[in-house]
Structure formats: structure tokens, C-alpha cells
Amino acid sequence: MESIFHEKQEGSLCAQHCLNNLLQGEYFSPVELSSIAHQLDEEERMRMAEGGVTSEDYRTFLQQPSGNMDDSGFFSIQVISNALKVWGLELILFNSPEYQRLRIDPINERSFICNYKEHWFTVRKLGKQWFNLNSLLTGPELISDTYLALFLAQLQQEGYSIFVVKGDLPDCEADQLLQMIRVQQMHRPKLIGEELAQLKEQRVQKTDLEQAVEINDGSGVLDEDEEDLQRALALSRQQIDMEDEEADLRRAIQLSMQGSSRNTSQDIPQTSSTQLTSEELRKRREAYFEKQQQQQQDPPGQLSHPCETPTTSPEALGSDLGGMSEEDMLQAAVTMSLETVRNNFITEEKK
């Protein structure tokens, strides 16, 4: 396929593309075709002048634009026909009565030129295979022998004029190569406008996809920021809870130490500012000595009362706090508070 010469559409120069694709090379330019068109215009003017340069028909002819070319790059069938005559080629109308009487099978021809309104394109045989060399396609389109007749019939139904190219076409590399091999086409070429529309749609889809990715990336950043905020709030709440627990622990320890101090002060006989009698003083002194003797007789770590538990002093508490967790410290403080209350109650009963 790469060896096949195929000019793609530029402006309205389809007649130029048609001729060059037929001849398989850059044989004609717009300037050369314009020269042929001007030559045809001059020949027509000379024929009109034969009827008199002062005639109404002649003046009307001069005022009309050229029928062989226009500013867009369109060229008439007469320009194409005259261009092919340079190469000894002739155009015959495919559906004319003269050609139809010949009953020639299309696959036995060498090439066709097709025209609809102002568009021209070539269908040519290269090697042993047929190709649609329409300049509006993105590349040559392979046409099978069985489909060629149907393809031409379809063009006629659509209003195309079809011309058979008679004569020997110039040699070309593609024709020589395809005489030895046959090619296969997996994908049919698209129309240039269709391909441009598809490329535009792909660009739009790509832009939409990129925007969606950017939006997703932005939301991902927001989600990560929100997660960081949630983690920070959770850590803050944990810190507040720990501070509250520490405050509760300190208050419990302070209360237990105050209770222990009160308990100790209650164990020691207080001297009242009121003058005591000798009998009252003697009784209190005996009660104090009895308590001291009983505490010395009890085993270490036990109290005289069966329901009492060892009392932990503030000094012992201070020495043990270093290796205790916050929960253990809180539990110890609560236990100490309970012991203090219990000891106070026992002391009151003894009194």
C-alpha cells in the first residue's frame, strides 16, 4: 500500500488529485491545469467571435465567468480530457449507449474517472487488484473484482458520471510491484472529514478525562487533608482525656495524703486548750499506751482489727509511683482513700 501514490484533498483541487492519482505521480499542478483552462476559454471565445464580435451572444459570453475553471480550484471535464490527451489517453462515458453496446466487463478495463457535481476521483487497477484512489479518503481503498461492478453501479445510482480511461497509462512502481504480490487490507480507510471529526472527538474525550483526573486528584488531596484533620482531632481528644485522668489522679493522691495526715494526727493524743482533770489525763495516757502495745504485738503488715488492710504511707506511695502505670496509680490512690476513711472510722470507735 505504501508504494501506491495517493494525493489527499487540498482545497477544491480534486481534478488535479484525480489526474495525479490516475497517473501515479505529480504530473499536473494547478498552474498547468489553469493554462489548459485558459486555452479552452480562448478557443470558445474565438468560436463565439465567428458570429460577430458585436453580436449579443458574444457580449454575453464575454461577461460570463469561465466554464472551465473557477477561483476555488475546480476544473471542468474538458480540462481533464485535454490534460490526458497529452499522454495519449481518451475518456469515454461509461453509461453511454456506444460503450454499453461493447459489453465490456469492468474488471477488464484499466481505470475509471468518476465525477459528482464538482468532485473528481480515480478508480484504478494496479497489478491485479483494483483500488479506489479518492482524494477524500485517508488512503487507497482495496476493491475486490466481485465488488467492482457493484461499486460502479452504486456510484451511478448516486448520480455520478463515470468515464472509462482508454489508452496506455505510464509505468509506475506500484503497478510493477503489485504484479508480483497481492495485498490485503484489514481496515477500510476513513473519509478525511470523518477522521478529523474522530480525532477532534478523541481530543475532547482526552481533555474531559484529564479534567476528571485533575478533579479526582483534587478530591484525593482534600480527603487526605480531612483525614489528617480527623487524626489531629482524635489525638487532641486523647491528650485531653489523659490530662483529665492525670488531674483526677493528682486530686485522688492529694486527698489520700490529706486523709493519711488527718489519720496520723488523730492517732496522736491532742492537747486541748481546755484544762483536763488528773483522772481524764490518766485515762487518755493508758489508752494511748494500750494502743502502742497492741500495734507492737501485731505481725508486720497486719492491723489489730480483722477487717483492716495495710495503710500505705505517702512516702511509700511516692517511691512506688515511678514504675506504675497511670491506671495503677489511680487504683492505688482510690485504695488509699478507702483505707484512710476506714482507719478514721476505727479510730473513732476506739475513742
Coordinates of C-alpha atoms in Angstrom, one line a residue:
M1 CA 0.0 0.0 0.0
E2 CA 2.9 2.4 0.7
S3 CA 4.1 2.2 -2.9
I4 CA 0.7 3.5 -4.2
F5 CA 0.7 7.2 -4.9
H6 CA -2.2 8.9 -3.3
E7 CA -2.8 12.6 -3.1
K8 CA -5.2 13.8 -0.4
Q9 CA -7.7 16.6 -0.8
E10 CA -6.4 20.2 -0.6
G11 CA -9.0 22.9 -1.2
S12 CA -11.0 22.2 -4.3
L13 CA -8.1 20.7 -6.3
C14 CA -9.8 17.4 -6.7
A15 CA -9.3 17.4 -10.6
Q16 CA -5.5 17.7 -10.0
H17 CA -5.6 14.9 -7.4
C18 CA -7.7 12.8 -9.7
L19 CA -5.2 13.1 -12.6
N20 CA -2.1 12.6 -10.5
N21 CA -3.6 9.5 -8.7
L22 CA -4.5 8.1 -12.1
L23 CA -1.0 8.6 -13.5
Q24 CA 0.6 7.7 -10.2
G25 CA 2.8 10.8 -9.8
E26 CA 2.9 14.6 -9.6
Y27 CA 2.2 15.1 -13.3
F28 CA -0.1 18.2 -13.1
S29 CA -0.1 21.3 -11.0
P30 CA -2.9 23.9 -10.6
V31 CA -0.9 26.3 -12.8
E32 CA -0.7 23.7 -15.7
L33 CA -4.4 22.9 -15.4
S34 CA -5.2 26.7 -15.3
S35 CA -3.2 27.1 -18.5
I36 CA -5.2 24.4 -20.2
A37 CA -8.4 26.0 -19.0
H38 CA -7.4 29.4 -20.3
Q39 CA -6.6 27.8 -23.7
L40 CA -10.1 26.3 -23.8
D41 CA -11.7 29.6 -22.9
E42 CA -9.8 31.3 -25.7
E43 CA -10.9 28.6 -28.2
E44 CA -14.5 29.1 -27.1
R45 CA -14.2 32.9 -27.4
M46 CA -12.9 32.5 -31.0
R47 CA -15.8 30.3 -32.0
M48 CA -18.3 32.8 -30.5
A49 CA -16.5 35.6 -32.3
E50 CA -17.2 33.9 -35.7
G51 CA -20.8 35.0 -35.3
G52 CA -19.7 38.6 -34.9
V53 CA -17.9 40.4 -32.1
T54 CA -20.8 42.9 -32.0
S55 CA -23.5 40.3 -31.5
E56 CA -25.4 40.0 -28.3
D57 CA -24.3 36.4 -27.8
Y58 CA -20.7 37.3 -28.0
R59 CA -21.0 40.2 -25.5
T60 CA -22.9 37.9 -23.1
F61 CA -20.2 35.3 -23.4
L62 CA -17.5 37.8 -22.5
Q63 CA -19.4 38.9 -19.4
Q64 CA -19.8 35.3 -18.1
P65 CA -17.1 33.6 -15.9
S66 CA -15.1 30.8 -17.3
G67 CA -16.8 27.5 -17.6
N68 CA -13.6 25.5 -17.4
M69 CA -12.2 26.7 -14.0
D70 CA -13.0 28.9 -11.0
D71 CA -11.1 30.6 -8.2
S72 CA -11.7 27.6 -5.9
G73 CA -9.6 25.3 -8.0
F74 CA -12.4 23.4 -9.8
F75 CA -11.6 22.3 -13.4
S76 CA -14.1 21.0 -16.0
I77 CA -14.2 17.6 -17.7
Q78 CA -12.8 19.4 -20.8
V79 CA -9.7 20.4 -18.9
I80 CA -9.2 16.8 -17.6
S81 CA -9.8 15.4 -21.1
N82 CA -7.3 17.7 -22.7
A83 CA -4.7 17.0 -19.9
L84 CA -5.0 13.3 -20.6
K85 CA -4.6 13.8 -24.3
V86 CA -1.0 14.8 -23.6
W87 CA -0.4 11.2 -22.6
G88 CA -2.4 9.7 -25.4
L89 CA -5.4 8.9 -23.1
E90 CA -9.1 9.2 -24.0
L91 CA -12.2 9.4 -21.9
I92 CA -15.4 7.5 -22.8
L93 CA -18.6 7.9 -20.9
F94 CA -19.2 4.5 -19.1
N95 CA -23.0 4.5 -19.4
S96 CA -23.2 5.9 -22.9
P97 CA -25.1 3.7 -25.5
E98 CA -21.9 3.4 -27.5
Y99 CA -19.9 1.9 -24.7
Q100 CA -22.7 -0.3 -23.4
R101 CA -23.0 -1.9 -26.8
L102 CA -19.4 -3.1 -26.4
R103 CA -20.4 -5.1 -23.4
I104 CA -17.0 -4.9 -21.8
D105 CA -16.7 -6.3 -18.2
P106 CA -15.4 -3.5 -15.9
I107 CA -12.7 -5.8 -14.5
N108 CA -11.1 -5.9 -17.9
E109 CA -10.6 -2.2 -18.0
R110 CA -7.6 -0.4 -16.5
S111 CA -9.1 2.7 -14.8
F112 CA -12.2 4.9 -14.4
I113 CA -12.7 8.6 -13.6
C114 CA -15.8 9.4 -11.5
N115 CA -17.5 12.8 -11.2
Y116 CA -20.3 14.1 -9.0
K117 CA -21.1 17.8 -9.1
E118 CA -17.6 19.3 -8.6
H119 CA -15.7 16.3 -7.2
W120 CA -13.5 14.1 -9.2
F121 CA -11.7 10.9 -8.2
T122 CA -10.0 7.8 -9.8
V123 CA -10.6 4.1 -9.6
R124 CA -7.6 2.3 -11.0
K125 CA -6.2 -1.3 -11.4
L126 CA -2.7 -1.7 -10.0
G127 CA -1.1 -5.0 -10.7
K128 CA -4.0 -7.5 -10.4
Q129 CA -6.1 -5.5 -7.9
W130 CA -8.5 -2.6 -8.0
F131 CA -8.2 0.5 -5.8
N132 CA -10.4 3.5 -5.0
L133 CA -8.0 6.4 -5.1
N134 CA -10.5 9.0 -3.9
S135 CA -8.6 12.0 -2.5
L136 CA -11.2 12.4 0.2
L137 CA -10.1 9.1 1.7
T138 CA -7.2 8.8 4.2
G139 CA -5.6 6.2 1.9
P140 CA -6.2 3.8 -1.1
E141 CA -9.2 1.6 -0.6
L142 CA -8.9 -2.0 -1.9
I143 CA -11.8 -3.1 -4.1
S144 CA -12.3 -6.8 -5.0
D145 CA -13.1 -7.9 -8.5
T146 CA -16.5 -9.2 -7.5
Y147 CA -17.3 -5.8 -5.8
L148 CA -16.1 -3.6 -8.6
A149 CA -19.3 -3.8 -10.8
L150 CA -21.5 -3.3 -7.7
F151 CA -19.3 -0.3 -6.7
L152 CA -19.7 1.4 -10.1
A153 CA -23.4 0.6 -10.2
Q154 CA -23.8 2.2 -6.8
L155 CA -22.0 5.4 -7.9
Q156 CA -24.3 5.6 -10.9
Q157 CA -27.4 5.4 -8.6
E158 CA -25.9 8.2 -6.5
G159 CA -25.7 10.4 -9.6
Y160 CA -22.1 10.1 -10.5
S161 CA -20.8 10.3 -14.1
I162 CA -18.3 7.6 -14.8
F163 CA -15.7 7.8 -17.6
V164 CA -13.6 4.9 -18.8
V165 CA -9.9 5.8 -19.4
K166 CA -8.7 4.3 -22.7
G167 CA -5.0 4.1 -23.7
D168 CA -1.8 3.0 -22.1
L169 CA -1.1 4.5 -18.7
P170 CA 2.5 5.4 -17.9
D171 CA 4.5 2.8 -16.0
C172 CA 4.6 3.1 -12.2
E173 CA 6.3 1.4 -9.3
A174 CA 3.1 0.3 -7.6
D175 CA 1.8 -1.4 -10.8
Q176 CA 5.1 -3.3 -11.2
L177 CA 5.2 -4.4 -7.5
L178 CA 1.6 -5.5 -7.3
Q179 CA 2.0 -7.6 -10.5
M180 CA 4.1 -9.9 -8.3
I181 CA 2.2 -9.8 -5.0
R182 CA -1.3 -9.3 -3.8
V183 CA -2.2 -7.1 -0.8
Q184 CA -4.8 -7.4 1.9
Q185 CA -6.5 -4.6 3.7
M186 CA -7.6 -5.1 7.3
H187 CA -9.2 -1.8 7.9
R188 CA -11.1 0.4 5.4
P189 CA -9.7 3.9 5.1
K190 CA -12.0 6.6 6.5
L191 CA -13.1 9.9 4.9
I192 CA -10.8 12.7 5.8
G193 CA -13.6 14.7 7.4
E194 CA -14.6 11.6 9.3
E195 CA -11.1 11.1 10.6
L196 CA -10.8 14.8 11.6
A197 CA -14.1 14.5 13.5
Q198 CA -12.9 11.4 15.2
L199 CA -9.6 13.0 16.1
K200 CA -11.5 16.0 17.5
E201 CA -13.7 13.8 19.5
Q202 CA -10.7 11.9 20.8
R203 CA -9.1 15.2 21.8
V204 CA -12.3 16.3 23.6
Q205 CA -12.6 12.9 25.4
K206 CA -8.9 13.2 26.4
T207 CA -9.5 16.7 27.7
D208 CA -12.5 15.5 29.7
L209 CA -10.5 12.6 31.0
E210 CA -7.7 14.9 32.1
Q211 CA -10.1 17.2 33.8
A212 CA -11.8 14.3 35.6
V213 CA -8.3 13.0 36.7
E214 CA -7.5 16.5 38.0
I215 CA -10.8 16.7 39.8
N216 CA -10.2 13.3 41.3
D217 CA -6.7 14.3 42.3
G218 CA -8.0 17.4 43.9
S219 CA -10.6 15.5 45.9
G220 CA -8.0 13.0 46.9
V221 CA -5.9 15.8 48.4
L222 CA -9.0 17.1 50.2
D223 CA -9.7 13.6 51.5
E224 CA -6.1 13.3 52.8
D225 CA -6.4 16.7 54.4
E226 CA -9.6 15.8 56.0
E227 CA -8.1 12.5 57.3
D228 CA -5.2 14.4 58.8
L229 CA -7.6 16.8 60.5
Q230 CA -9.6 13.8 61.9
R231 CA -6.4 12.2 63.2
A232 CA -5.3 15.5 64.8
L233 CA -8.7 15.9 66.5
A234 CA -8.5 12.3 67.8
L235 CA -5.0 12.9 69.2
S236 CA -6.2 16.1 70.8
R237 CA -9.1 14.3 72.4
Q238 CA -6.8 11.6 73.6
Q239 CA -4.5 14.2 75.1
I240 CA -7.4 15.9 76.8
D241 CA -8.6 12.6 78.3
M242 CA -5.1 11.9 79.5
E243 CA -4.8 15.3 81.1
D244 CA -8.2 14.8 82.8
E245 CA -7.1 11.4 84.1
E246 CA -3.8 12.8 85.4
A247 CA -5.8 15.6 87.1
D248 CA -8.1 13.1 88.7
L249 CA -5.1 11.0 89.8
R250 CA -3.4 14.0 91.3
R251 CA -6.6 15.0 93.2
A252 CA -7.0 11.4 94.5
I253 CA -3.4 11.3 95.7
Q254 CA -3.8 14.7 97.3
L255 CA -7.0 13.6 99.1
S256 CA -5.4 10.3 100.2
M257 CA -2.3 12.1 101.6
Q258 CA -4.5 14.6 103.4
G259 CA -6.6 11.7 104.8
S260 CA -3.4 10.0 106.0
S261 CA -2.2 13.2 107.6
R262 CA -5.5 13.5 109.4
N263 CA -5.4 9.9 110.5
T264 CA -1.9 10.3 111.9
S265 CA -2.9 13.4 113.7
Q266 CA -5.8 11.6 115.2
D267 CA -3.6 8.7 116.4
I268 CA -1.5 11.1 118.5
P269 CA -3.3 12.5 121.6
Q270 CA -4.0 16.1 121.1
T271 CA -3.5 18.6 123.9
S272 CA -6.6 20.6 124.3
S273 CA -6.6 24.1 125.3
T274 CA -9.1 23.2 128.0
Q275 CA -7.7 22.2 131.3
L276 CA -8.1 18.4 131.9
T277 CA -8.5 16.8 135.2
S278 CA -5.9 14.3 136.5
E279 CA -8.3 11.4 136.1
E280 CA -9.1 12.3 132.4
L281 CA -5.4 12.7 131.7
R282 CA -4.6 9.3 133.3
K283 CA -7.3 7.5 131.2
R284 CA -6.1 9.0 127.9
R285 CA -2.5 8.1 128.7
E286 CA -3.4 4.5 129.5
A287 CA -5.5 4.3 126.2
Y288 CA -2.5 5.6 124.3
F289 CA 0.0 3.1 125.8
E290 CA -2.5 0.2 125.3
K291 CA -2.8 1.1 121.6
Q292 CA 1.0 1.3 121.2
Q293 CA 1.5 -2.1 122.8
Q294 CA -1.1 -3.8 120.7
Q295 CA 0.4 -2.4 117.5
Q296 CA 3.8 -3.8 118.5
Q297 CA 2.3 -7.2 119.2
D298 CA 0.6 -7.5 115.8
P299 CA 2.6 -9.1 112.9
P300 CA 4.1 -6.7 110.3
G301 CA 1.6 -5.8 107.5
Q302 CA -1.5 -6.6 109.7
L303 CA -3.7 -4.5 111.9
S304 CA -5.4 -5.4 115.2
H305 CA -8.8 -5.1 113.6
P306 CA -9.6 -8.2 111.4
C307 CA -11.2 -6.0 108.7
E308 CA -8.3 -3.6 108.4
T309 CA -5.9 -3.6 105.5
P310 CA -2.3 -2.2 105.5
T311 CA -2.2 1.5 105.2
T312 CA 0.1 2.9 102.5
S313 CA 2.1 5.9 103.6
P314 CA 2.6 8.9 101.3
E315 CA 6.4 8.2 101.3
A316 CA 5.8 4.6 100.1
L317 CA 3.4 5.8 97.5
G318 CA 5.9 8.3 96.2
S319 CA 8.6 5.6 96.0
D320 CA 6.3 3.2 94.0
L321 CA 4.8 5.7 91.5
G322 CA 7.8 5.6 89.2
G323 CA 7.2 2.1 88.0
M324 CA 3.4 2.2 87.9
S325 CA 1.1 3.0 85.0
E326 CA -1.5 5.8 85.2
E327 CA -4.3 3.3 85.7
D328 CA -2.3 1.5 88.6
M329 CA -1.6 4.9 90.2
L330 CA -5.3 5.8 90.1
Q331 CA -6.3 2.5 91.6
A332 CA -3.7 2.9 94.3
A333 CA -4.9 6.4 95.1
V334 CA -8.5 5.1 95.4
T335 CA -7.4 2.2 97.6
M336 CA -5.5 4.6 99.8
S337 CA -8.6 6.9 100.1
L338 CA -10.7 4.0 101.2
E339 CA -8.1 2.9 103.8
T340 CA -8.0 6.4 105.2
V341 CA -11.7 6.5 105.6
R342 CA -11.7 3.0 107.2
N343 CA -8.9 3.9 109.6
N344 CA -10.7 7.1 110.6
F345 CA -13.8 5.1 111.4
I346 CA -11.8 2.6 113.5
T347 CA -10.1 5.4 115.4
E348 CA -13.5 7.0 116.2
E349 CA -14.8 3.6 117.5
K350 CA -11.8 3.2 119.8
K351 CA -12.3 6.6 121.3

